[in-house]
Coordinates of C-alpha atoms in Angstrom, one line a residue:
X1 CA 74.0 -10.7 135.8
X2 CA 75.5 -8.4 133.9
X3 CA 78.2 -6.3 134.9
X4 CA 78.6 -2.2 133.1
X5 CA 82.2 -2.3 132.6
X6 CA 83.5 0.3 134.6
X7 CA 84.5 3.9 133.2
X8 CA 87.8 4.9 133.4
X9 CA 87.8 7.1 136.4
X10 CA 85.9 4.5 138.2
X11 CA 89.1 2.2 137.7
X12 CA 92.0 4.9 138.7
X13 CA 89.4 6.1 141.7
X14 CA 89.6 2.3 142.6
X15 CA 93.8 2.2 141.7
X16 CA 94.3 5.4 143.9
X17 CA 92.5 3.8 147.2
X18 CA 94.6 0.4 146.7
X19 CA 97.6 3.0 146.8
X20 CA 96.3 4.4 149.8
X21 CA 95.6 1.3 152.0
X22 CA 98.7 -0.1 151.0
X23 CA 100.7 3.1 151.8
X24 CA 98.3 3.1 155.5
X25 CA 99.6 -0.3 155.9
X26 CA 102.9 0.9 156.2
X27 CA 105.6 -2.2 157.5
X28 CA 101.9 -4.2 158.9
X29 CA 101.6 -7.5 156.8
X30 CA 98.5 -8.2 154.8
X31 CA 98.1 -11.1 156.4
X32 CA 97.8 -9.1 159.6
X33 CA 95.5 -6.4 158.3
X34 CA 93.1 -8.6 156.4
X35 CA 92.7 -10.8 159.5
X36 CA 92.1 -8.0 161.4
X37 CA 89.4 -6.4 158.8
X38 CA 88.1 -10.0 158.9
X39 CA 88.5 -10.9 155.3
X40 CA 91.0 -12.6 153.2
X41 CA 94.1 -11.5 152.4
X42 CA 93.8 -12.2 148.9
X43 CA 91.2 -9.8 148.6
X44 CA 93.0 -7.4 150.1
X45 CA 95.8 -7.7 148.2
X46 CA 92.9 -7.4 145.1
X47 CA 92.1 -4.1 146.5
X48 CA 95.4 -2.7 146.9
X49 CA 97.0 -3.9 143.6
X50 CA 93.4 -2.3 141.8
X51 CA 92.5 -5.6 140.5
X52 CA 88.7 -4.8 142.4
X53 CA 88.6 -1.4 141.8
X54 CA 84.9 -1.4 143.7
X55 CA 85.2 -3.1 146.6
X56 CA 81.9 -3.4 148.6
X57 CA 81.4 -0.4 151.0
X58 CA 81.3 -2.3 154.5
X59 CA 84.9 -3.9 152.9
X60 CA 86.2 -0.6 152.8
X61 CA 84.9 0.4 156.1
X62 CA 86.6 -2.3 157.9
X63 CA 89.5 -2.2 156.4
X64 CA 90.1 2.0 157.4
X65 CA 88.8 0.2 160.6
X66 CA 91.3 -1.9 161.1
X67 CA 93.9 0.7 159.4
X68 CA 92.9 4.1 161.8
X69 CA 91.5 5.4 158.9
X70 CA 88.0 7.6 159.1
X71 CA 86.0 7.3 155.8
X72 CA 85.7 10.7 155.5
X73 CA 89.6 11.0 155.5
X74 CA 89.4 7.9 153.2
X75 CA 87.1 9.5 150.8
X76 CA 88.1 12.6 150.5
X77 CA 91.9 10.9 149.7
X78 CA 90.4 8.9 146.8
X79 CA 88.2 11.7 145.2
X80 CA 89.3 13.3 142.3
X81 CA 91.1 16.6 142.4
X82 CA 88.8 19.0 140.7
X83 CA 89.9 20.3 137.3
X84 CA 91.1 23.6 137.2

């Protein structure tokens, strides 16, 4: 299967998601949050650094739950700002 290349906007959205999740993790260790979300620390690391810019919905939902974030809030904070 060949994946369609990501657009610059998709990459930027993935980077914003990663920065947001890293900021919300705060002082908690990556291993602790990943374990609470039921995934590997390497997967969380890739998402936080933008190396996995399009993680699966259920992966994001699990991380959000582990961090106490609502999906609505997460989506709103990761959305592109409307053009002026």
